[in-house]
Short mmCIF file of C-alpha atoms and ligand atoms in Angstrom, two decimals:
data_model
loop_
_atom_site.label_atom_id
_atom_site.label_comp_id
_atom_site.label_asym_id
_atom_site.label_seq_id
_atom_site.Cartn_x
_atom_site.Cartn_y
_atom_site.Cartn_z
CA MET A 1 24.89 26.57 -85.54
CA PRO A 2 28.80 26.87 -84.99
CA GLU A 3 30.76 24.62 -83.88
CA PHE A 4 31.83 26.94 -81.01
CA GLN A 5 30.55 29.92 -79.22
CA THR A 6 30.79 31.91 -75.51
CA SER A 7 30.14 29.64 -72.88
CA PRO A 8 26.97 30.62 -71.16
CA GLY A 9 27.26 33.77 -69.29
CA MET A 10 29.94 34.94 -71.34
CA ARG A 11 29.50 37.34 -74.29
CA ASP A 12 31.50 38.71 -77.10
CA ILE A 13 30.79 43.04 -77.03
CA LEU A 14 30.90 44.02 -80.53
CA PRO A 15 30.83 47.46 -82.20
CA PRO A 16 29.28 49.80 -81.63
CA GLU A 17 28.94 48.48 -78.42
CA SER A 18 32.52 48.14 -77.57
CA ALA A 19 32.86 51.65 -78.49
CA ARG A 20 29.91 52.37 -75.82
CA TRP A 21 31.95 50.35 -73.24
CA ARG A 22 35.32 52.60 -74.12
CA ARG A 23 33.44 55.83 -73.34
CA PHE A 24 31.85 54.95 -69.61
CA VAL A 25 34.80 54.14 -68.79
CA HIS A 26 36.22 57.26 -69.83
CA VAL A 27 33.49 58.88 -68.29
CA PHE A 28 34.36 57.04 -65.08
CA ALA A 29 37.53 57.49 -64.93
CA ASP A 30 37.16 61.40 -65.72
CA VAL A 31 34.70 61.96 -62.54
CA ALA A 32 37.64 59.52 -60.18
CA GLU A 33 40.43 61.00 -61.78
CA ARG A 34 38.74 64.95 -60.91
CA ALA A 35 38.45 63.84 -57.50
CA GLY A 36 42.57 62.48 -57.00
CA TYR A 37 42.51 58.78 -57.73
CA GLY A 38 44.74 57.36 -60.09
CA GLN A 39 43.70 53.79 -61.67
CA VAL A 40 45.53 50.79 -59.95
CA ILE A 41 45.32 47.43 -62.49
CA SER A 42 45.58 44.47 -61.35
CA PRO A 43 46.17 41.04 -62.80
CA MET A 44 42.88 38.91 -63.20
CA LEU A 45 44.37 35.84 -61.38
CA GLU A 46 45.15 35.82 -57.56
CA ASP A 47 46.38 32.64 -55.48
CA LEU A 48 43.05 31.06 -54.12
CA GLY A 49 44.17 33.20 -50.38
CA VAL A 50 43.74 36.61 -51.83
CA PHE A 51 39.76 35.93 -52.36
CA GLN A 52 38.94 32.72 -48.96
CA ARG A 53 40.40 36.29 -47.14
CA LEU A 54 36.94 37.69 -48.21
CA GLY A 55 35.39 35.18 -45.51
CA ASP A 56 33.88 31.38 -46.29
CA ALA A 57 30.21 32.83 -45.10
CA THR A 58 29.46 34.28 -48.64
CA ASP A 59 28.50 32.44 -52.14
CA VAL A 60 30.80 34.69 -53.76
CA VAL A 61 33.42 32.46 -52.39
CA THR A 62 32.60 29.38 -51.46
CA LYS A 63 30.29 28.77 -54.76
CA GLU A 64 30.88 30.56 -57.35
CA MET A 65 34.54 31.17 -57.94
CA TYR A 66 36.29 29.95 -60.86
CA ASP A 67 39.49 28.07 -59.13
CA PHE A 68 42.07 26.12 -61.04
CA VAL A 69 45.91 24.24 -60.09
CA ASP A 70 47.76 26.29 -62.28
CA LYS A 71 50.98 24.04 -64.09
CA GLY A 72 53.45 25.10 -61.57
CA GLY A 73 50.79 23.55 -59.03
CA ARG A 74 49.40 27.08 -57.46
CA HIS A 75 46.23 27.07 -56.60
CA VAL A 76 44.26 30.44 -57.93
CA ALA A 77 41.26 32.07 -58.67
CA LEU A 78 40.20 33.97 -61.18
CA ARG A 79 38.97 37.43 -59.16
CA PRO A 80 35.38 37.78 -58.52
CA GLU A 81 35.60 40.82 -57.51
CA LEU A 82 38.40 43.56 -57.42
CA THR A 83 38.09 44.86 -53.22
CA ALA A 84 40.64 42.20 -52.17
CA SER A 85 42.84 42.62 -54.80
CA VAL A 86 43.55 46.49 -54.32
CA CYS A 87 43.91 45.40 -50.98
CA ARG A 88 46.46 42.91 -51.47
CA ALA A 89 48.51 45.26 -53.80
CA PHE A 90 48.09 47.41 -51.31
CA VAL A 91 49.87 45.19 -48.47
CA GLN A 92 52.21 44.29 -51.53
CA HIS A 93 53.43 48.15 -52.23
CA ARG A 94 53.07 50.02 -49.24
CA PRO A 95 52.09 52.82 -51.05
CA ILE A 96 51.40 56.73 -49.39
CA THR A 97 47.94 56.54 -47.99
CA PRO A 98 45.24 57.64 -48.10
CA TRP A 99 45.94 55.58 -51.37
CA LYS A 100 42.90 56.29 -53.92
CA VAL A 101 42.34 54.23 -55.82
CA TRP A 102 40.15 53.80 -59.22
CA TYR A 103 39.21 50.45 -61.11
CA THR A 104 38.27 48.25 -64.47
CA GLY A 105 37.94 44.95 -65.13
CA SER A 106 36.30 42.09 -66.07
CA GLN A 107 35.25 39.78 -63.51
CA PHE A 108 34.59 36.28 -63.09
CA ARG A 109 31.18 34.61 -61.06
CA TYR A 110 29.50 31.32 -61.60
CA GLU A 111 26.01 32.52 -61.48
CA LYS A 112 23.08 31.50 -62.88
CA PRO A 113 23.31 33.70 -66.13
CA GLN A 114 19.73 35.70 -66.56
CA ARG A 115 19.82 38.88 -67.87
CA GLY A 116 21.61 40.98 -66.20
CA ARG A 117 23.88 38.34 -64.71
CA TYR A 118 27.09 37.40 -66.69
CA ARG A 119 29.57 34.65 -65.71
CA GLN A 120 31.34 37.35 -67.27
CA PHE A 121 31.20 40.87 -65.85
CA ASP A 122 32.84 44.32 -65.97
CA GLN A 123 33.29 46.80 -62.88
CA VAL A 124 34.28 49.79 -62.65
CA GLY A 125 34.94 50.83 -58.92
CA ILE A 126 37.00 52.66 -56.28
CA GLU A 127 38.73 52.26 -53.03
CA VAL A 128 40.62 54.82 -51.06
CA LEU A 129 42.68 52.40 -48.02
CA GLY A 130 44.33 54.72 -44.72
CA ALA A 131 41.26 56.84 -44.04
CA ASP A 132 38.70 56.93 -40.79
CA ASP A 133 36.44 60.22 -42.04
CA PRO A 134 32.67 60.00 -42.69
CA TYR A 135 33.23 62.69 -44.79
CA LEU A 136 35.38 60.39 -46.85
CA ASP A 137 32.49 58.05 -46.93
CA VAL A 138 30.20 60.57 -48.56
CA GLU A 139 32.69 61.44 -51.04
CA VAL A 140 32.83 57.88 -52.28
CA ILE A 141 28.97 58.14 -52.23
CA ALA A 142 28.56 61.04 -53.75
CA LEU A 143 31.21 60.52 -56.99
CA GLY A 144 29.12 57.14 -58.19
CA TRP A 145 26.10 59.94 -57.76
CA GLU A 146 27.78 62.19 -60.02
CA PHE A 147 28.84 58.87 -62.52
CA TYR A 148 25.51 58.19 -62.95
CA ARG A 149 24.59 61.18 -63.49
CA ALA A 150 27.14 61.75 -65.94
CA LEU A 151 25.24 59.08 -68.08
CA GLY A 152 22.38 60.79 -68.01
CA LEU A 153 20.12 58.52 -65.95
CA GLN A 154 17.75 59.38 -63.31
CA GLN A 155 15.69 56.34 -62.30
CA VAL A 156 18.80 54.80 -59.16
CA ARG A 157 17.86 55.16 -55.73
CA LEU A 158 20.51 55.11 -53.20
CA LEU A 159 20.33 52.86 -50.14
CA LEU A 160 22.09 53.28 -47.68
CA ASN A 161 22.49 51.38 -43.61
CA SER A 162 25.47 51.07 -40.90
CA LEU A 163 26.49 47.82 -40.48
CA GLY A 164 28.20 49.28 -36.25
CA GLU A 165 31.39 48.65 -35.88
CA PRO A 166 32.92 45.09 -35.79
CA ASP A 167 32.03 44.66 -31.86
CA ASP A 168 28.04 46.06 -32.30
CA ARG A 169 27.84 43.75 -35.84
CA ALA A 170 29.13 40.42 -33.62
CA ARG A 171 26.18 41.79 -30.87
CA TYR A 172 23.55 41.56 -33.79
CA VAL A 173 24.70 39.00 -34.93
CA ALA A 174 23.99 36.93 -32.51
CA ALA A 175 20.85 38.56 -31.47
CA LEU A 176 19.67 37.86 -34.92
CA GLN A 177 20.43 33.94 -34.43
CA ALA A 178 18.48 34.30 -31.38
CA HIS A 179 15.66 35.24 -33.62
CA PHE A 180 15.78 33.43 -35.71
CA GLU A 181 16.42 29.90 -34.03
CA ALA A 182 14.05 31.27 -31.65
CA HIS A 183 11.26 30.76 -34.89
CA LEU A 184 13.01 28.12 -37.00
CA ASP A 185 10.13 26.43 -37.76
CA ALA A 186 8.83 29.77 -39.68
CA LEU A 187 12.38 30.03 -41.84
CA SER A 188 12.30 28.53 -45.60
CA PRO A 189 14.58 25.83 -45.73
CA GLU A 190 17.60 27.67 -47.69
CA SER A 191 16.96 30.39 -44.52
CA ARG A 192 17.51 28.01 -42.82
CA THR A 193 20.63 27.18 -44.39
CA THR A 194 21.65 30.48 -44.66
CA LEU A 195 21.25 30.85 -40.47
CA GLN A 196 24.18 28.44 -40.41
CA LYS A 197 26.48 30.34 -42.01
CA ASN A 198 25.24 34.03 -41.90
CA PRO A 199 22.08 35.41 -39.68
CA LEU A 200 22.84 38.33 -41.45
CA ARG A 201 22.53 37.31 -44.94
CA VAL A 202 19.19 35.59 -43.54
CA LEU A 203 17.86 39.15 -44.11
CA ASP A 204 18.45 39.47 -47.57
CA SER A 205 15.91 36.55 -48.56
CA LYS A 206 13.14 38.13 -50.45
CA ARG A 207 11.28 34.24 -49.86
CA PRO A 208 7.93 35.63 -48.77
CA GLN A 209 7.60 32.65 -46.23
CA ASP A 210 10.92 34.38 -44.49
CA ALA A 211 9.35 37.99 -44.72
CA GLU A 212 7.15 37.62 -41.14
CA VAL A 213 10.05 36.45 -39.01
CA ILE A 214 12.07 39.00 -40.87
CA ALA A 215 9.93 41.69 -40.19
CA ALA A 216 9.92 40.51 -36.21
CA ALA A 217 13.66 40.48 -36.39
CA PRO A 218 16.49 42.87 -34.12
CA ARG A 219 17.29 46.05 -35.83
CA ILE A 220 20.35 46.94 -36.37
CA ALA A 221 20.52 50.63 -35.13
CA ASP A 222 19.98 49.30 -31.35
CA PHE A 223 22.60 48.02 -31.75
CA TYR A 224 25.27 51.06 -32.61
CA SER A 225 27.91 51.92 -30.49
CA PRO A 226 28.21 55.28 -29.94
CA ASP A 227 31.01 56.21 -32.38
CA ALA A 228 28.97 54.09 -34.59
CA ALA A 229 26.28 56.12 -34.29
CA ALA A 230 28.18 58.77 -34.64
CA HIS A 231 29.59 58.02 -37.89
CA PHE A 232 26.23 57.07 -39.36
CA GLU A 233 24.63 60.69 -38.75
CA ALA A 234 27.49 62.12 -39.96
CA VAL A 235 27.86 60.03 -43.09
CA GLN A 236 23.91 61.20 -42.71
CA ALA A 237 24.73 65.22 -42.80
CA GLY A 238 27.46 64.92 -45.96
CA LEU A 239 24.93 63.48 -48.10
CA HIS A 240 22.45 66.42 -47.17
CA ALA A 241 24.88 68.88 -47.93
CA LEU A 242 25.06 67.73 -51.23
CA ASP A 243 22.02 67.42 -51.44
CA ILE A 244 21.49 63.59 -52.47
CA PRO A 245 18.41 61.69 -51.70
CA PHE A 246 19.14 58.28 -49.81
CA THR A 247 16.48 55.93 -48.14
CA ILE A 248 18.23 54.33 -44.76
CA ASP A 249 17.29 50.45 -45.72
CA ALA A 250 18.38 48.44 -42.27
CA LYS A 251 17.87 45.56 -43.94
CA LEU A 252 20.66 45.55 -46.70
CA VAL A 253 23.65 43.46 -45.90
CA ARG A 254 24.93 42.75 -49.47
CA GLY A 255 26.51 40.43 -50.52
CA LEU A 256 30.28 40.24 -48.93
CA ASP A 257 31.09 39.93 -45.90
CA TYR A 258 33.30 41.82 -45.38
CA TYR A 259 31.68 45.51 -44.46
CA ARG A 260 31.57 47.48 -41.39
CA ARG A 261 30.08 50.37 -40.31
CA THR A 262 29.17 52.33 -43.73
CA THR A 263 27.12 50.46 -46.49
CA PHE A 264 25.48 51.25 -49.44
CA GLU A 265 23.74 50.35 -52.67
CA TYR A 266 23.24 52.08 -55.86
CA GLN A 267 19.54 50.42 -57.63
CA GLY A 268 17.74 51.28 -60.98
CA LEU A 269 14.32 51.37 -60.38
CA THR A 270 13.56 50.33 -64.27
CA LEU A 271 15.57 47.24 -63.66
CA ASP A 272 14.20 43.78 -62.62
CA SER A 273 14.05 43.45 -59.16
CA ALA A 274 16.67 40.88 -58.85
CA GLN A 275 19.05 42.19 -60.85
CA ASN A 276 18.50 46.25 -59.86
CA ALA A 277 21.94 46.41 -57.85
CA LEU A 278 23.59 48.73 -60.29
CA GLY A 279 26.74 49.06 -57.92
CA GLY A 280 27.13 48.92 -54.21
CA GLY A 281 29.82 49.21 -51.69
CA GLY A 282 31.24 50.22 -48.43
CA ARG A 283 33.61 50.53 -45.63
CA TYR A 284 35.71 47.23 -45.03
CA ASP A 285 38.21 48.83 -42.08
CA GLY A 286 40.04 45.35 -41.23
CA LEU A 287 40.24 43.56 -44.61
CA VAL A 288 43.37 45.11 -44.77
CA GLU A 289 44.39 42.93 -42.04
CA SER A 290 43.40 40.02 -43.22
CA LEU A 291 45.28 40.17 -45.73
CA GLY A 292 48.54 40.75 -43.50
CA GLY A 293 48.96 43.86 -44.10
CA PRO A 294 49.00 46.97 -40.75
CA ALA A 295 45.08 47.43 -39.78
CA THR A 296 43.78 50.04 -42.16
CA HIS A 297 40.88 51.68 -43.38
CA GLY A 298 38.79 51.12 -46.28
CA VAL A 299 35.30 52.26 -47.93
CA GLY A 300 34.65 51.85 -51.60
CA PHE A 301 32.56 50.52 -54.39
CA ALA A 302 32.05 48.99 -57.57
CA LEU A 303 29.31 49.22 -60.83
CA GLY A 304 28.91 47.04 -62.61
CA LEU A 305 29.07 48.02 -65.98
CA ASP A 306 26.49 45.40 -67.89
CA ARG A 307 23.61 45.90 -65.51
CA THR A 308 24.47 50.07 -65.97
CA LEU A 309 23.79 49.89 -69.34
CA LEU A 310 20.56 47.92 -69.38
CA ALA A 311 19.07 50.89 -67.42
CA CYS A 312 21.16 53.01 -70.03
CA ASP A 313 18.93 50.91 -72.49
CA ASP A 314 16.00 51.04 -70.19
CA GLU A 315 16.02 55.36 -69.44
CA GLY A 316 16.88 56.09 -73.59
CA VAL A 317 20.38 57.83 -72.80
CA PHE A 318 23.91 57.09 -72.92
CA ALA A 319 23.49 55.80 -76.57
CA PRO A 320 26.40 54.10 -78.42
CA PRO A 321 28.08 56.65 -79.40
CA VAL A 322 28.56 57.60 -83.68
CA THR A 323 32.33 56.03 -84.98
CA ASP A 324 31.10 56.29 -88.41
CA VAL A 325 34.72 57.44 -90.35
CA GLN A 326 34.32 60.79 -92.22
CA VAL A 327 35.81 60.41 -95.40
CA PHE A 328 35.50 57.00 -97.48
CA VAL A 329 37.47 56.70 -100.45
CA VAL A 330 36.50 55.29 -103.73
CA ASP A 331 39.36 54.24 -105.95
CA THR A 332 38.33 52.53 -109.25
CA THR A 333 42.58 52.14 -110.70
CA GLY A 334 43.63 49.55 -109.26
CA GLY A 335 43.85 50.55 -105.57
CA LEU A 336 47.20 52.06 -104.87
CA GLU A 337 45.69 55.17 -105.55
CA ALA A 338 43.47 54.68 -102.32
CA VAL A 339 46.77 53.15 -100.07
CA ARG A 340 48.15 56.47 -100.57
CA LEU A 341 44.73 58.23 -100.14
CA THR A 342 43.50 56.91 -96.78
CA ALA A 343 47.50 57.00 -95.54
CA GLU A 344 47.07 60.85 -96.09
CA LEU A 345 43.57 61.24 -95.32
CA ARG A 346 43.97 59.67 -91.74
CA ALA A 347 48.22 61.80 -91.14
CA ALA A 348 46.41 64.58 -91.84
CA GLY A 349 43.34 63.68 -88.88
CA PHE A 350 40.82 62.33 -90.68
CA SER A 351 38.70 59.25 -90.31
CA ALA A 352 39.19 57.34 -93.20
CA ASP A 353 38.65 53.85 -94.82
CA ARG A 354 38.25 52.49 -97.82
CA ALA A 355 36.49 49.40 -99.98
CA PHE A 356 39.03 46.75 -101.16
CA GLU A 357 39.29 43.79 -104.42
CA ASN A 358 39.23 46.41 -106.59
CA ARG A 359 35.38 46.01 -106.66
CA SER A 360 33.01 47.96 -109.28
CA MET A 361 32.50 51.75 -108.88
CA LYS A 362 29.02 50.65 -107.85
CA SER A 363 29.51 48.34 -104.80
CA GLN A 364 32.23 51.00 -103.88
CA MET A 365 29.92 53.05 -103.79
CA LYS A 366 28.32 51.05 -102.15
CA ALA A 367 30.39 50.77 -99.47
CA ALA A 368 30.95 54.22 -98.88
CA ASP A 369 27.48 54.92 -97.71
CA ARG A 370 27.43 52.40 -95.46
CA SER A 371 30.08 53.43 -93.39
CA GLY A 372 28.17 57.03 -93.02
CA ALA A 373 31.01 58.88 -93.51
CA THR A 374 30.16 62.62 -94.69
CA PHE A 375 32.32 62.43 -98.16
CA ALA A 376 33.37 60.30 -100.49
CA VAL A 377 36.57 60.92 -102.03
CA ILE A 378 36.68 59.60 -105.25
CA VAL A 379 39.68 59.22 -108.16
CA GLY A 380 39.18 56.60 -111.16
CA THR A 381 41.21 57.11 -114.53
CA ASN A 382 40.34 60.37 -115.66
CA GLU A 383 40.69 62.75 -112.22
CA LEU A 384 44.19 60.97 -111.62
CA GLU A 385 45.53 62.07 -115.75
CA ALA A 386 44.45 65.43 -113.80
CA GLY A 387 45.50 65.65 -110.54
CA THR A 388 42.15 65.79 -109.23
CA VAL A 389 40.19 64.06 -106.95
CA VAL A 390 35.91 64.19 -106.77
CA VAL A 391 34.44 65.20 -104.12
CA ARG A 392 30.87 63.79 -102.62
CA PRO A 393 28.74 64.53 -100.52
CA LEU A 394 27.28 61.80 -98.78
CA ARG A 395 24.58 62.49 -96.71
CA SER A 396 21.63 64.55 -97.62
CA ASP A 397 21.54 66.78 -94.10
CA LEU A 398 24.42 69.21 -95.93
CA ASP A 399 23.74 71.11 -97.90
CA PRO A 400 26.03 71.90 -100.63
CA ALA A 401 28.65 75.47 -100.33
CA SER A 402 27.34 76.84 -103.82
CA SER A 403 24.99 76.74 -107.04
CA ALA A 404 27.35 74.91 -108.99
CA GLU A 405 27.67 72.50 -106.54
CA LYS A 406 24.07 72.01 -106.20
CA GLN A 407 23.69 71.25 -110.16
CA ALA A 408 26.31 68.22 -109.58
CA GLY A 409 24.37 66.74 -106.36
CA GLY A 410 27.14 69.03 -104.59
CA GLN A 411 29.62 67.11 -106.40
CA GLN A 412 33.13 69.06 -106.67
CA ALA A 413 36.59 67.98 -108.60
CA VAL A 414 39.31 69.32 -105.92
CA PRO A 415 42.69 69.54 -107.53
CA ARG A 416 44.66 66.73 -105.73
CA ASN A 417 47.42 68.72 -103.73
CA ASP A 418 44.07 71.27 -102.30
CA LEU A 419 42.05 68.05 -100.48
CA ILE A 420 43.34 68.12 -97.57
CA ASP A 421 42.79 71.92 -96.86
CA HIS A 422 39.11 71.70 -98.95
CA LEU A 423 37.99 68.65 -96.47
CA LYS A 424 39.92 70.63 -92.86
CA LYS A 425 36.90 73.69 -94.07
CA ALA A 426 34.31 71.26 -95.02
CA LEU A 427 34.59 68.80 -91.83
CA PRO A 428 35.72 71.98 -88.85
P1 HAM B 501 29.24 43.22 -55.64
O1 HAM B 501 27.76 43.99 -55.18
O2 HAM B 501 29.67 42.10 -55.55
O3 HAM B 501 30.17 44.21 -54.85
O4 HAM B 501 29.20 44.10 -56.82
C1 HAM B 501 29.15 45.40 -57.34
C2 HAM B 501 27.76 45.70 -58.51
O5 HAM B 501 28.49 44.41 -59.72
C3 HAM B 501 26.38 44.75 -58.42
O6 HAM B 501 25.59 45.96 -57.75
C4 HAM B 501 26.13 45.15 -59.91
O7 HAM B 501 25.98 45.06 -60.15
C5 HAM B 501 27.60 44.28 -60.54
N1 HAM B 501 26.89 42.92 -60.88
C6 HAM B 501 28.20 41.61 -59.60
N2 HAM B 501 27.86 40.74 -60.20
C7 HAM B 501 27.05 40.81 -61.56
C8 HAM B 501 26.80 39.48 -62.12
N3 HAM B 501 26.95 38.61 -61.96
N4 HAM B 501 26.86 39.85 -63.26
C9 HAM B 501 26.69 41.18 -63.81
N5 HAM B 501 26.87 42.34 -63.21
C10 HAM B 501 27.30 41.74 -61.71
C11 HAM B 501 31.48 44.54 -54.92
O8 HAM B 501 31.85 43.38 -56.13
C12 HAM B 501 32.29 45.26 -54.15
N6 HAM B 501 33.89 44.43 -54.67
C13 HAM B 501 31.95 46.27 -53.90
C14 HAM B 501 32.77 47.23 -52.99
C15 HAM B 501 34.54 47.84 -52.99
N7 HAM B 501 33.03 47.32 -51.96
C16 HAM B 501 33.73 48.15 -51.46
N8 HAM B 501 34.76 48.34 -52.57
#
């Protein structure tokens, strides 16, 4: 075993998987930018306080943060999510509202690693700051939905809930607290601890022991103010108008504390229930204020790249793209010709690779086959003297153009000066 390996919960993403990641972000950027969102790139490291404003009742903040004191004595943390950073950036730069942004990048949470749960994981997401309109919630939710469709995913379920206005939520939390306290003996020890910090999170418990008390708990819908109820109705109407199917889940509280009114989650039906949240989000009116900014509405989501790709694997969609080169140069004259030829080919727009270390013809041809290239361009002493190169098809799925070529196994001697034109015709 090598002396150094990646830390638990952290991974190297190697080719061709890395190309798939890049394409994933590309597809997301396309969906977001077509809807008027611009990319925001913020630092991975922020003042610890930025994330502490996410609330002290969430594990993400209290237990899972990678925080340390830097050499200048600042207490900083690697970001566990990007919504707080986007709000911090909003307060710092005061852009014109509504501010519609998308982002991508790594997040860090000290979690127990398992399939689909890592300590460094990637997200793509969007946030909109400064607009209070239920149809904006609909736009946000629909963009996530559209993105999954663009990847080819079918087995995705949308869960929707509203946590009401802050006052509704506060009254609901008080009622929940009273209910759970009245049934304290029936709750699991873990839920009793959770109750002290945040009664809402008790609803999240999947422990069988808690199921009965949770089922009998008060319902958030009974606490909505008329405004919150109207907002929720409008969100549903908008989703119906777009034919986006959803399920209302009154227990959907999500892991972060900043949500007000709309919350939602996209679940991957092929994934294990502990890690089936492909992404989620909601409204977080109030977060900007808590970071020192003006009262500002906010709504957005983040989608887990790692998990979404696992779901793609399960459904057999969005495979890694083919990144093979088009042409492989084989040079048995010492290698300098390959220096010129690969440069020429790349300048003409082809993807081209070559072998190094002046290997034998046989070994270079093997490398050419392995590269996945469509053609080998071969130059030996005879070709060098004659000012030609040999173009040899490497893939049996390509039918040689002429019968003379067929006889030569599709191989053709081409004047060196005609090589680019020849390949342009052969590789449209
Ligand atoms: P979140 O639910 O904490 O929300 O994370 C969003 C997604 O990130 C999850 O649904 C999951 O796919 C992925 N994820 C979270 N933790 C891990 C992990 N340890 N390993 C792999 N994937 C993970 C947020 O982060 C909010 N900032 C979303 C938001 C944006 N709300 C409003 N705007």
